Structures are given as structure tokens and as C-alpha cells.
């Protein structure tokens, strides 16, 4: 259980970690504008790969890892077939929840 | 209701569907971890960042490392820098400019990009505020769901992985589109 102080620190970090990136260009616009657009796009891709890797970091240690991998494949297939973000996210999540319940 | 307001409301419907459902999922997961409705409300008002809020859930436990959380958030939100660079020239004379920057999510940036030709500059804060309201409503309502109902929601945390996978596919599409 988190203490009240920990909760306050958690919320402050969450706000700071988000807003600092939104306001950073107003503080030092020249440095950031010097990054070429192609590099900006590649950086965004690296960040997205990092996030997916973060979610699957302990996948092999959980009993449902095969289901998580399968649900991940389902997200990709749904997105490639229909390009509907909500359908991809909630369709695969719903199937994963059902599978966890049936298998567990 | 004026025609402009009606068209603004209509234009915000896709974001409403996304923010209400994703926000609700965040609220559910947050309350499952022991978060209160007040906390969910404050976070959704002052942070207002879908992926970052979901990522932060993985640290919401006693003894969390604040530096790891801060670093993860900055890495995740790095793309916002480029959004601000694009948006700022169009809003720097508006009184609401700091609110617009503070509320610059992926969806708000995409909506602004899509509708900026049909909107007057005075309508930018209305559009951003409307989307912000959907997010706050989703997060707050989700956190109000009684914990007894959450037992049947095992596996809902996969929504976070799914969100990031969709984000990755979007980035791959952008990159391949830029090359061709």
C-alpha cells in the first residue's frame, strides 16, 4: 500500500514527466528544430519498440505468456485488416480476457 | 447550438469513443491497484496523457523508484516535443496558448491537424477542452466502478500492450509512407 507522500510524489512525477516534454520547445526551440525530420520519425519508432518490449519484458515468466503473445498477434492482424484502433485494442483485449478465464 | 459548435461536436466523436473507453479502462486498472477517484481525476486533469498514464500504472506500488518512472515518462512522451514545435507558430498569439500546449496529446494534435482549416483559432481551445473533458470523464467514471466487479476483469491490463502495439504499427506506417 502506498503512503500519502508516495502518492503525491507519484502524481507530481507523472505530471512533470509529461508536461516537461510539451513545454521543452518553448524553452530551447533552436536545439530541437535542428533535429532532422527523418531522425524525429526514427526516434518515435524506437520509442514505440521500447514500449512494446517493456510490456513483454517478463512475458516468459508468466503462465499466460502464450496467450499474451497470441493476443499481440491478434492486435497486429486486426490493425492491418481494418485499421480501426479501438477495434484492434478492445477486440484483442476482450479475446485475451476470455482466454485467460477459460484457461485459468 | 450554432453550426460551428455542432460541427465541432461531430468532429470530436471519434476521439470521444477512444477517450471514454480508454479512460474508463485506465480508471478501472487504477482503482484495482488502490488508486482513488480523486487521484484519477487530478491525474486526468493535470497530466492528460493516455500512454503515459498507462505506463505509470506499472509503477503504482509502495517503494516505486521515482527516477525510473520519470525517465520512462520522458522517453515515452518525447514525441510531444515535435507536436509543440508544429503547433506553436499557429497559437503563439492566443491567450489560451499555454493550455493548448499542456493538453497536446496524440489525439488533440491529430484533430488539430485534420480540422485546422475548418476551425477558427478561437475554436482550438474548445476542441482541445472537449477532448480533455472526454478523457477526464472516462478516467473518473472508470475509477468509480466497485472493486467486486473487477474480479471478472482479469486480463484487462492487456489493453496497455495492445495500445502500444497499435502505436508501433502507426509509426511503421508513417516511416514507410515517408520513404515511398
Short mmCIF file of N, CA and C in Angstrom, two decimals, chain B:
data_model
loop_
_atom_site.label_atom_id
_atom_site.label_comp_id
_atom_site.label_asym_id
_atom_site.label_seq_id
_atom_site.Cartn_x
_atom_site.Cartn_y
_atom_site.Cartn_z
N UNK B 1 -27.89 25.78 -30.67
CA UNK B 1 -26.48 25.44 -30.88
C UNK B 1 -26.04 25.88 -32.28
N UNK B 2 -24.95 26.60 -32.35
CA UNK B 2 -24.51 27.12 -33.65
C UNK B 2 -23.97 25.99 -34.53
N UNK B 3 -23.91 26.31 -35.82
CA UNK B 3 -23.43 25.31 -36.79
C UNK B 3 -21.98 24.93 -36.50
N UNK B 4 -21.20 25.94 -36.12
CA UNK B 4 -19.78 25.68 -35.83
C UNK B 4 -19.62 24.75 -34.64
N UNK B 5 -20.45 24.97 -33.59
CA UNK B 5 -20.37 24.12 -32.40
C UNK B 5 -20.79 22.70 -32.74
N UNK B 6 -21.86 22.60 -33.56
CA UNK B 6 -22.34 21.26 -33.94
C UNK B 6 -21.28 20.51 -34.74
N UNK B 7 -20.63 21.20 -35.66
CA UNK B 7 -19.61 20.52 -36.48
C UNK B 7 -18.40 20.15 -35.62
N UNK B 8 -18.13 20.98 -34.61
CA UNK B 8 -17.02 20.69 -33.69
C UNK B 8 -17.33 19.43 -32.86
N UNK B 9 -18.59 19.36 -32.40
CA UNK B 9 -19.00 18.19 -31.62
C UNK B 9 -18.94 16.92 -32.47
N UNK B 10 -19.40 17.06 -33.73
CA UNK B 10 -19.40 15.90 -34.63
C UNK B 10 -17.96 15.46 -34.90
N UNK B 11 -17.10 16.43 -35.10
CA UNK B 11 -15.69 16.12 -35.41
C UNK B 11 -15.00 15.45 -34.22
N UNK B 12 -15.51 15.71 -33.01
CA UNK B 12 -14.84 15.15 -31.82
C UNK B 12 -15.34 13.74 -31.47
N UNK B 13 -16.35 13.25 -32.18
CA UNK B 13 -16.94 11.95 -31.81
C UNK B 13 -15.95 10.78 -31.84
N UNK B 14 -15.08 10.67 -32.88
CA UNK B 14 -14.12 9.55 -32.85
C UNK B 14 -13.20 9.62 -31.63
N UNK B 15 -12.78 10.83 -31.28
CA UNK B 15 -11.92 10.98 -30.10
C UNK B 15 -12.72 10.63 -28.84
N UNK B 16 -14.00 11.03 -28.81
CA UNK B 16 -14.85 10.72 -27.65
C UNK B 16 -14.91 9.22 -27.42
N UNK B 17 -15.12 8.47 -28.51
CA UNK B 17 -15.21 7.00 -28.38
C UNK B 17 -13.91 6.44 -27.80
N UNK B 18 -12.79 6.93 -28.30
CA UNK B 18 -11.49 6.44 -27.85
C UNK B 18 -11.19 6.84 -26.42
N UNK B 19 -11.40 8.13 -26.12
CA UNK B 19 -11.04 8.64 -24.79
C UNK B 19 -11.95 8.09 -23.69
N UNK B 20 -13.24 7.99 -23.98
CA UNK B 20 -14.15 7.49 -22.95
C UNK B 20 -13.82 6.03 -22.62
N UNK B 21 -13.58 5.21 -23.67
CA UNK B 21 -13.32 3.79 -23.40
C UNK B 21 -11.92 3.57 -22.82
N UNK B 22 -10.92 4.22 -23.39
CA UNK B 22 -9.56 4.04 -22.86
C UNK B 22 -9.43 4.66 -21.47
N UNK B 23 -10.04 5.83 -21.28
CA UNK B 23 -10.03 6.49 -19.98
C UNK B 23 -10.71 5.61 -18.93
N UNK B 24 -11.83 5.01 -19.32
CA UNK B 24 -12.56 4.13 -18.41
C UNK B 24 -11.67 2.94 -18.01
N UNK B 25 -10.96 2.38 -19.00
CA UNK B 25 -10.06 1.25 -18.72
C UNK B 25 -8.96 1.69 -17.75
N UNK B 26 -8.42 2.90 -17.97
CA UNK B 26 -7.39 3.41 -17.06
C UNK B 26 -7.95 3.51 -15.64
N UNK B 27 -9.15 4.09 -15.52
CA UNK B 27 -9.78 4.26 -14.21
C UNK B 27 -9.97 2.93 -13.50
N UNK B 28 -10.43 1.92 -14.26
CA UNK B 28 -10.63 0.57 -13.71
C UNK B 28 -9.33 0.00 -13.16
N UNK B 29 -8.27 0.07 -14.01
CA UNK B 29 -6.98 -0.50 -13.62
C UNK B 29 -6.39 0.25 -12.44
N UNK B 30 -6.58 1.58 -12.45
CA UNK B 30 -6.03 2.42 -11.39
C UNK B 30 -6.69 2.09 -10.05
N UNK B 31 -8.01 1.95 -10.06
CA UNK B 31 -8.69 1.65 -8.79
C UNK B 31 -8.38 0.23 -8.34
N UNK B 32 -8.12 -0.68 -9.30
CA UNK B 32 -7.76 -2.05 -8.93
C UNK B 32 -6.43 -2.05 -8.16
N UNK B 33 -5.54 -1.10 -8.51
CA UNK B 33 -4.23 -1.01 -7.85
C UNK B 33 -4.29 -0.23 -6.53
N UNK B 34 -5.46 0.30 -6.21
CA UNK B 34 -5.62 1.03 -4.94
C UNK B 34 -5.72 2.53 -5.11
N UNK B 35 -5.79 3.02 -6.32
CA UNK B 35 -5.93 4.46 -6.56
C UNK B 35 -7.35 4.94 -6.25
N UNK B 36 -7.46 6.19 -5.83
CA UNK B 36 -8.78 6.74 -5.52
C UNK B 36 -9.34 7.52 -6.71
N UNK B 37 -10.62 7.83 -6.63
CA UNK B 37 -11.27 8.61 -7.69
C UNK B 37 -10.67 10.01 -7.78
N UNK B 38 -10.38 10.59 -6.61
CA UNK B 38 -9.79 11.94 -6.60
C UNK B 38 -8.44 11.95 -7.32
N UNK B 39 -7.63 10.93 -7.06
CA UNK B 39 -6.32 10.83 -7.73
C UNK B 39 -6.52 10.68 -9.25
N UNK B 40 -7.43 9.80 -9.64
CA UNK B 40 -7.69 9.59 -11.07
C UNK B 40 -8.12 10.90 -11.73
N UNK B 41 -8.95 11.66 -11.02
CA UNK B 41 -9.44 12.94 -11.54
C UNK B 41 -8.27 13.93 -11.70
N UNK B 42 -7.46 14.06 -10.65
CA UNK B 42 -6.33 15.02 -10.70
C UNK B 42 -5.36 14.64 -11.81
N UNK B 43 -5.05 13.35 -11.93
CA UNK B 43 -4.11 12.90 -12.97
C UNK B 43 -4.67 13.19 -14.36
N UNK B 44 -5.96 12.90 -14.55
CA UNK B 44 -6.53 13.11 -15.89
C UNK B 44 -6.62 14.60 -16.25
N UNK B 45 -6.80 15.46 -15.23
CA UNK B 45 -6.86 16.90 -15.49
C UNK B 45 -5.47 17.46 -15.78
N UNK B 46 -4.50 17.14 -14.91
CA UNK B 46 -3.19 17.81 -14.98
C UNK B 46 -2.15 17.07 -15.83
N UNK B 47 -2.31 15.77 -15.99
CA UNK B 47 -1.34 15.02 -16.81
C UNK B 47 -1.91 14.87 -18.22
N UNK B 48 -3.10 14.31 -18.35
CA UNK B 48 -3.80 14.17 -19.63
C UNK B 48 -2.89 13.57 -20.70
N UNK B 49 -2.46 12.32 -20.46
CA UNK B 49 -1.62 11.63 -21.44
C UNK B 49 -1.92 10.14 -21.36
N UNK B 50 -2.59 9.61 -22.37
CA UNK B 50 -3.06 8.22 -22.34
C UNK B 50 -1.95 7.23 -22.07
N UNK B 51 -1.00 7.13 -23.00
CA UNK B 51 0.04 6.11 -22.89
C UNK B 51 0.86 6.29 -21.61
N UNK B 52 1.17 7.53 -21.27
CA UNK B 52 1.98 7.81 -20.07
C UNK B 52 1.25 7.37 -18.81
N UNK B 53 -0.05 7.64 -18.75
CA UNK B 53 -0.82 7.24 -17.58
C UNK B 53 -0.83 5.72 -17.43
N UNK B 54 -0.99 5.02 -18.56
CA UNK B 54 -0.99 3.56 -18.52
C UNK B 54 0.38 3.03 -18.10
N UNK B 55 1.43 3.63 -18.66
CA UNK B 55 2.79 3.20 -18.31
C UNK B 55 3.05 3.41 -16.81
N UNK B 56 2.56 4.52 -16.29
CA UNK B 56 2.79 4.84 -14.88
C UNK B 56 2.12 3.83 -13.95
N UNK B 57 1.07 3.17 -14.45
CA UNK B 57 0.38 2.18 -13.62
C UNK B 57 1.32 1.07 -13.17
N UNK B 58 2.32 0.76 -14.02
CA UNK B 58 3.25 -0.32 -13.68
C UNK B 58 4.14 0.07 -12.49
N UNK B 59 4.18 1.36 -12.16
CA UNK B 59 4.99 1.81 -11.02
C UNK B 59 4.15 2.15 -9.80
N UNK B 60 2.84 2.01 -9.92
CA UNK B 60 1.96 2.44 -8.82
C UNK B 60 1.94 1.39 -7.70
N UNK B 61 3.02 1.35 -6.94
CA UNK B 61 3.08 0.45 -5.78
C UNK B 61 4.07 1.03 -4.78
N UNK B 62 3.97 0.57 -3.55
CA UNK B 62 4.85 1.08 -2.49
C UNK B 62 6.31 0.85 -2.84
N UNK B 63 7.15 1.84 -2.56
CA UNK B 63 8.59 1.71 -2.80
C UNK B 63 8.98 1.86 -4.26
N UNK B 64 8.13 2.47 -5.08
CA UNK B 64 8.48 2.65 -6.51
C UNK B 64 9.69 3.59 -6.63
N UNK B 65 10.40 3.42 -7.75
CA UNK B 65 11.58 4.27 -7.98
C UNK B 65 11.17 5.50 -8.79
N UNK B 66 11.18 6.70 -8.17
CA UNK B 66 10.70 7.89 -8.88
C UNK B 66 11.54 8.24 -10.11
N UNK B 67 12.86 7.96 -10.06
CA UNK B 67 13.73 8.32 -11.18
C UNK B 67 13.46 7.44 -12.40
N UNK B 68 13.23 6.14 -12.14
CA UNK B 68 12.91 5.23 -13.24
C UNK B 68 11.60 5.66 -13.90
N UNK B 69 10.63 6.02 -13.05
CA UNK B 69 9.33 6.45 -13.57
C UNK B 69 9.49 7.72 -14.41
N UNK B 70 10.24 8.69 -13.88
CA UNK B 70 10.42 9.96 -14.59
C UNK B 70 11.11 9.75 -15.94
N UNK B 71 12.16 8.93 -15.93
CA UNK B 71 12.90 8.67 -17.17
C UNK B 71 12.01 7.96 -18.20
N UNK B 72 11.26 6.96 -17.76
CA UNK B 72 10.36 6.24 -18.67
C UNK B 72 9.34 7.19 -19.28
N UNK B 73 8.81 8.10 -18.45
CA UNK B 73 7.79 9.03 -18.94
C UNK B 73 8.36 10.00 -19.97
N UNK B 74 9.57 10.50 -19.68
CA UNK B 74 10.18 11.46 -20.62
C UNK B 74 10.48 10.76 -21.95
N UNK B 75 10.99 9.52 -21.89
CA UNK B 75 11.27 8.78 -23.13
C UNK B 75 9.97 8.57 -23.90
N UNK B 76 8.96 8.11 -23.19
CA UNK B 76 7.67 7.83 -23.84
C UNK B 76 7.05 9.09 -24.46
N UNK B 77 7.16 10.21 -23.73
CA UNK B 77 6.49 11.44 -24.19
C UNK B 77 7.36 12.30 -25.10
N UNK B 78 8.52 11.80 -25.48
CA UNK B 78 9.46 12.60 -26.26
C UNK B 78 8.83 13.17 -27.54
N UNK B 79 7.92 12.39 -28.13
CA UNK B 79 7.28 12.83 -29.38
C UNK B 79 6.49 14.14 -29.21
N UNK B 80 6.06 14.43 -27.97
CA UNK B 80 5.29 15.67 -27.73
C UNK B 80 6.09 16.91 -28.11
N UNK B 81 7.41 16.81 -28.00
CA UNK B 81 8.28 17.94 -28.35
C UNK B 81 8.01 18.37 -29.79
N UNK B 82 7.88 17.38 -30.67
CA UNK B 82 7.68 17.70 -32.08
C UNK B 82 6.26 18.22 -32.35
N UNK B 83 5.32 17.77 -31.55
CA UNK B 83 3.95 18.29 -31.67
C UNK B 83 3.94 19.79 -31.33
N UNK B 84 4.60 20.15 -30.21
CA UNK B 84 4.62 21.55 -29.79
C UNK B 84 5.28 22.42 -30.86
N UNK B 85 6.38 21.91 -31.42
CA UNK B 85 7.09 22.68 -32.46
C UNK B 85 6.19 22.99 -33.64
N UNK B 86 5.33 22.01 -34.00
CA UNK B 86 4.40 22.22 -35.12
C UNK B 86 3.25 23.14 -34.77
N UNK B 87 2.75 22.99 -33.55
CA UNK B 87 1.54 23.73 -33.15
C UNK B 87 1.84 25.18 -32.79
N UNK B 88 2.97 25.43 -32.14
CA UNK B 88 3.26 26.73 -31.54
C UNK B 88 3.11 27.92 -32.50
N UNK B 89 3.64 27.85 -33.73
CA UNK B 89 3.50 29.03 -34.60
C UNK B 89 2.05 29.44 -34.85
N UNK B 90 1.13 28.46 -34.80
CA UNK B 90 -0.28 28.76 -35.05
C UNK B 90 -1.01 29.31 -33.83
N UNK B 91 -0.43 29.13 -32.64
CA UNK B 91 -1.18 29.51 -31.43
C UNK B 91 -0.47 30.55 -30.57
N UNK B 92 0.73 30.96 -30.97
CA UNK B 92 1.54 31.77 -30.04
C UNK B 92 0.92 33.11 -29.68
N UNK B 93 -0.08 33.56 -30.46
CA UNK B 93 -0.72 34.83 -30.10
C UNK B 93 -2.03 34.64 -29.32
N UNK B 94 -2.43 33.41 -29.14
CA UNK B 94 -3.69 33.16 -28.44
C UNK B 94 -3.50 33.25 -26.93
N UNK B 95 -4.56 33.70 -26.25
CA UNK B 95 -4.48 33.77 -24.79
C UNK B 95 -4.42 32.37 -24.17
N UNK B 96 -5.03 31.41 -24.87
CA UNK B 96 -5.10 30.04 -24.35
C UNK B 96 -3.89 29.19 -24.75
N UNK B 97 -2.81 29.82 -25.25
CA UNK B 97 -1.70 29.06 -25.82
C UNK B 97 -1.06 28.06 -24.84
N UNK B 98 -0.96 28.45 -23.57
CA UNK B 98 -0.30 27.54 -22.62
C UNK B 98 -1.19 26.33 -22.29
N UNK B 99 -2.51 26.58 -22.27
CA UNK B 99 -3.41 25.43 -22.08
C UNK B 99 -3.30 24.48 -23.28
N UNK B 100 -3.26 25.03 -24.49
CA UNK B 100 -3.18 24.20 -25.70
C UNK B 100 -1.92 23.34 -25.69
N UNK B 101 -0.81 23.90 -25.23
CA UNK B 101 0.43 23.11 -25.15
C UNK B 101 0.30 22.04 -24.06
N UNK B 102 -0.27 22.43 -22.92
CA UNK B 102 -0.40 21.48 -21.80
C UNK B 102 -1.33 20.32 -22.15
N UNK B 103 -2.25 20.54 -23.09
CA UNK B 103 -3.22 19.50 -23.45
C UNK B 103 -2.90 18.86 -24.80
N UNK B 104 -1.63 18.91 -25.18
CA UNK B 104 -1.26 18.44 -26.52
C UNK B 104 -1.00 16.94 -26.55
N UNK B 105 -2.07 16.18 -26.64
CA UNK B 105 -1.96 14.72 -26.73
C UNK B 105 -1.84 14.31 -28.20
N UNK B 106 -1.61 13.01 -28.43
CA UNK B 106 -1.58 12.49 -29.81
C UNK B 106 -2.89 12.83 -30.53
N UNK B 107 -4.01 12.60 -29.83
CA UNK B 107 -5.33 12.77 -30.45
C UNK B 107 -5.63 14.25 -30.70
N UNK B 108 -5.26 15.12 -29.75
CA UNK B 108 -5.51 16.55 -29.95
C UNK B 108 -4.66 17.09 -31.10
N UNK B 109 -3.42 16.60 -31.18
CA UNK B 109 -2.57 17.05 -32.28
C UNK B 109 -3.15 16.56 -33.62
N UNK B 110 -3.59 15.29 -33.65
CA UNK B 110 -4.16 14.75 -34.88
C UNK B 110 -5.44 15.51 -35.26
N UNK B 111 -6.30 15.80 -34.27
CA UNK B 111 -7.55 16.53 -34.53
C UNK B 111 -7.26 17.93 -35.06
N UNK B 112 -6.30 18.58 -34.44
CA UNK B 112 -5.93 19.95 -34.87
C UNK B 112 -5.41 19.92 -36.31
N UNK B 113 -4.57 18.93 -36.60
CA UNK B 113 -4.00 18.80 -37.94
C UNK B 113 -5.08 18.57 -38.98
N UNK B 114 -6.06 17.77 -38.59
CA UNK B 114 -7.13 17.37 -39.52
C UNK B 114 -8.14 18.50 -39.76
N UNK B 115 -8.46 19.23 -38.69
CA UNK B 115 -9.57 20.20 -38.78
C UNK B 115 -9.14 21.65 -38.78
N UNK B 116 -7.85 21.95 -38.78
CA UNK B 116 -7.43 23.35 -38.59
C UNK B 116 -7.91 24.29 -39.69
N UNK B 117 -8.16 23.73 -40.89
CA UNK B 117 -8.61 24.60 -41.97
C UNK B 117 -10.07 25.00 -41.80
N UNK B 118 -10.85 24.13 -41.16
CA UNK B 118 -12.28 24.45 -40.99
C UNK B 118 -12.55 25.19 -39.68
N UNK B 119 -11.57 25.22 -38.77
CA UNK B 119 -11.77 25.88 -37.48
C UNK B 119 -11.13 27.26 -37.44
N UNK B 120 -11.78 28.17 -36.68
CA UNK B 120 -11.10 29.43 -36.41
C UNK B 120 -10.17 29.20 -35.21
N UNK B 121 -9.18 30.06 -35.05
CA UNK B 121 -8.23 29.87 -33.96
C UNK B 121 -8.91 29.90 -32.59
N UNK B 122 -10.01 30.69 -32.51
CA UNK B 122 -10.73 30.78 -31.24
C UNK B 122 -11.37 29.45 -30.87
N UNK B 123 -11.55 28.57 -31.86
CA UNK B 123 -12.18 27.28 -31.57
C UNK B 123 -11.16 26.21 -31.14
N UNK B 124 -9.88 26.47 -31.29
CA UNK B 124 -8.87 25.47 -30.87
C UNK B 124 -9.04 25.07 -29.40
N UNK B 125 -9.13 26.07 -28.48
CA UNK B 125 -9.27 25.64 -27.07
C UNK B 125 -10.58 24.89 -26.80
N UNK B 126 -11.62 25.20 -27.58
CA UNK B 126 -12.89 24.48 -27.39
C UNK B 126 -12.70 23.02 -27.78
N UNK B 127 -12.05 22.79 -28.92
CA UNK B 127 -11.81 21.42 -29.39
C UNK B 127 -10.93 20.66 -28.40
N UNK B 128 -9.85 21.29 -27.96
CA UNK B 128 -8.95 20.63 -27.00
C UNK B 128 -9.69 20.36 -25.67
N UNK B 129 -10.47 21.34 -25.24
CA UNK B 129 -11.19 21.22 -23.97
C UNK B 129 -12.23 20.11 -24.01
N UNK B 130 -12.90 19.99 -25.15
CA UNK B 130 -13.91 18.95 -25.32
C UNK B 130 -13.26 17.57 -25.20
N UNK B 131 -12.14 17.38 -25.90
CA UNK B 131 -11.43 16.10 -25.83
C UNK B 131 -10.90 15.84 -24.42
N UNK B 132 -10.44 16.90 -23.78
CA UNK B 132 -9.95 16.79 -22.40
C UNK B 132 -11.09 16.33 -21.49
N UNK B 133 -12.26 16.90 -21.70
CA UNK B 133 -13.43 16.52 -20.89
C UNK B 133 -13.74 15.03 -21.04
N UNK B 134 -13.69 14.51 -22.28
CA UNK B 134 -13.97 13.08 -22.50
C UNK B 134 -12.99 12.23 -21.70
N UNK B 135 -11.72 12.63 -21.72
CA UNK B 135 -10.69 11.86 -21.01
C UNK B 135 -10.92 11.88 -19.50
N UNK B 136 -11.22 13.06 -18.98
CA UNK B 136 -11.47 13.19 -17.53
C UNK B 136 -12.68 12.34 -17.14
N UNK B 137 -13.75 12.43 -17.95
CA UNK B 137 -14.97 11.66 -17.65
C UNK B 137 -14.68 10.17 -17.66
N UNK B 138 -13.94 9.69 -18.67
CA UNK B 138 -13.62 8.26 -18.76
C UNK B 138 -12.82 7.79 -17.57
N UNK B 139 -11.74 8.51 -17.22
CA UNK B 139 -10.86 8.11 -16.11
C UNK B 139 -11.62 8.12 -14.79
N UNK B 140 -12.41 9.18 -14.57
CA UNK B 140 -13.11 9.32 -13.29
C UNK B 140 -14.20 8.25 -13.14
N UNK B 141 -14.98 8.05 -14.20
CA UNK B 141 -16.05 7.05 -14.12
C UNK B 141 -15.48 5.65 -13.93
N UNK B 142 -14.39 5.35 -14.65
CA UNK B 142 -13.76 4.03 -14.52
C UNK B 142 -13.30 3.75 -13.10
N UNK B 143 -12.81 4.79 -12.43
CA UNK B 143 -12.30 4.59 -11.07
C UNK B 143 -13.43 4.44 -10.05
N UNK B 144 -14.67 4.73 -10.46
CA UNK B 144 -15.80 4.63 -9.55
C UNK B 144 -16.41 3.22 -9.52
N UNK B 145 -15.99 2.36 -10.46
CA UNK B 145 -16.57 1.02 -10.54
C UNK B 145 -16.19 0.23 -9.28
N UNK B 146 -17.18 -0.40 -8.61
CA UNK B 146 -16.88 -1.13 -7.37
C UNK B 146 -15.87 -2.26 -7.60
N UNK B 147 -15.01 -2.45 -6.60
CA UNK B 147 -13.92 -3.43 -6.77
C UNK B 147 -14.45 -4.86 -6.94
N UNK B 148 -15.68 -5.15 -6.45
CA UNK B 148 -16.23 -6.50 -6.62
C UNK B 148 -16.38 -6.85 -8.10
N UNK B 149 -16.68 -5.82 -8.90
CA UNK B 149 -16.88 -6.07 -10.33
C UNK B 149 -15.56 -6.33 -11.05
N UNK B 150 -14.47 -5.91 -10.42
CA UNK B 150 -13.17 -6.02 -11.09
C UNK B 150 -12.65 -7.45 -11.15
N UNK B 151 -13.18 -8.32 -10.27
CA UNK B 151 -12.71 -9.71 -10.26
C UNK B 151 -12.95 -10.37 -11.63
N UNK B 152 -14.02 -9.97 -12.30
CA UNK B 152 -14.33 -10.56 -13.60
C UNK B 152 -13.55 -9.91 -14.73
N UNK B 153 -12.67 -8.96 -14.41
CA UNK B 153 -11.96 -8.23 -15.46
C UNK B 153 -10.49 -8.61 -15.54
N UNK B 154 -10.16 -9.83 -15.12
CA UNK B 154 -8.76 -10.27 -15.17
C UNK B 154 -8.26 -10.26 -16.62
N UNK B 155 -7.13 -9.66 -16.84
CA UNK B 155 -6.56 -9.61 -18.18
C UNK B 155 -6.80 -8.29 -18.89
N UNK B 156 -7.56 -7.38 -18.25
CA UNK B 156 -7.87 -6.10 -18.90
C UNK B 156 -6.59 -5.27 -19.09
N UNK B 157 -5.55 -5.57 -18.30
CA UNK B 157 -4.28 -4.83 -18.43
C UNK B 157 -3.64 -5.05 -19.80
N UNK B 158 -4.11 -6.05 -20.55
CA UNK B 158 -3.54 -6.26 -21.88
C UNK B 158 -3.86 -5.07 -22.81
N UNK B 159 -4.86 -4.28 -22.45
CA UNK B 159 -5.20 -3.09 -23.26
C UNK B 159 -3.99 -2.18 -23.44
N UNK B 160 -3.13 -2.13 -22.42
CA UNK B 160 -1.92 -1.30 -22.50
C UNK B 160 -0.97 -1.82 -23.59
N UNK B 161 -0.73 -3.14 -23.58
CA UNK B 161 0.13 -3.74 -24.61
C UNK B 161 -0.47 -3.50 -25.99
N UNK B 162 -1.78 -3.69 -26.09
CA UNK B 162 -2.46 -3.50 -27.39
C UNK B 162 -2.31 -2.06 -27.87
N UNK B 163 -2.44 -1.11 -26.94
CA UNK B 163 -2.30 0.30 -27.29
C UNK B 163 -0.91 0.59 -27.85
N UNK B 164 0.12 0.06 -27.21
CA UNK B 164 1.48 0.29 -27.67
C UNK B 164 1.77 -0.41 -28.99
N UNK B 165 1.17 -1.59 -29.20
CA UNK B 165 1.35 -2.28 -30.48
C UNK B 165 0.74 -1.47 -31.62
N UNK B 166 -0.43 -0.89 -31.37
CA UNK B 166 -1.08 -0.05 -32.39
C UNK B 166 -0.22 1.19 -32.68
N UNK B 167 0.34 1.74 -31.61
CA UNK B 167 1.23 2.91 -31.74
C UNK B 167 2.45 2.55 -32.60
N UNK B 168 3.02 1.36 -32.36
CA UNK B 168 4.18 0.89 -33.13
C UNK B 168 3.83 0.71 -34.61
N UNK B 169 2.67 0.11 -34.87
CA UNK B 169 2.25 -0.08 -36.27
C UNK B 169 2.07 1.27 -36.96
N UNK B 170 1.50 2.22 -36.22
CA UNK B 170 1.30 3.57 -36.77
C UNK B 170 2.64 4.21 -37.14
N UNK B 171 3.63 4.03 -36.26
CA UNK B 171 4.96 4.60 -36.54
C UNK B 171 5.59 3.93 -37.76
N UNK B 172 5.42 2.60 -37.87
CA UNK B 172 5.98 1.87 -39.02
C UNK B 172 5.32 2.36 -40.32
N UNK B 173 4.01 2.60 -40.24
CA UNK B 173 3.29 3.10 -41.43
C UNK B 173 3.79 4.49 -41.81
N UNK B 174 3.96 5.35 -40.82
CA UNK B 174 4.45 6.72 -41.08
C UNK B 174 5.81 6.68 -41.75
N UNK B 175 6.67 5.80 -41.23
CA UNK B 175 8.03 5.71 -41.75
C UNK B 175 8.03 5.17 -43.18
N UNK B 176 7.22 4.13 -43.43
CA UNK B 176 7.19 3.56 -44.79
C UNK B 176 6.52 4.54 -45.75
N UNK B 177 5.52 5.31 -45.25
CA UNK B 177 4.87 6.33 -46.08
C UNK B 177 5.82 7.45 -46.46
N UNK B 178 6.70 7.80 -45.53
CA UNK B 178 7.67 8.88 -45.78
C UNK B 178 8.72 8.46 -46.80
N UNK B 179 9.02 7.12 -46.81
CA UNK B 179 10.04 6.64 -47.73
C UNK B 179 9.53 6.57 -49.16
N UNK B 180 8.23 6.14 -49.32
CA UNK B 180 7.68 5.94 -50.67
C UNK B 180 7.26 7.27 -51.31
#
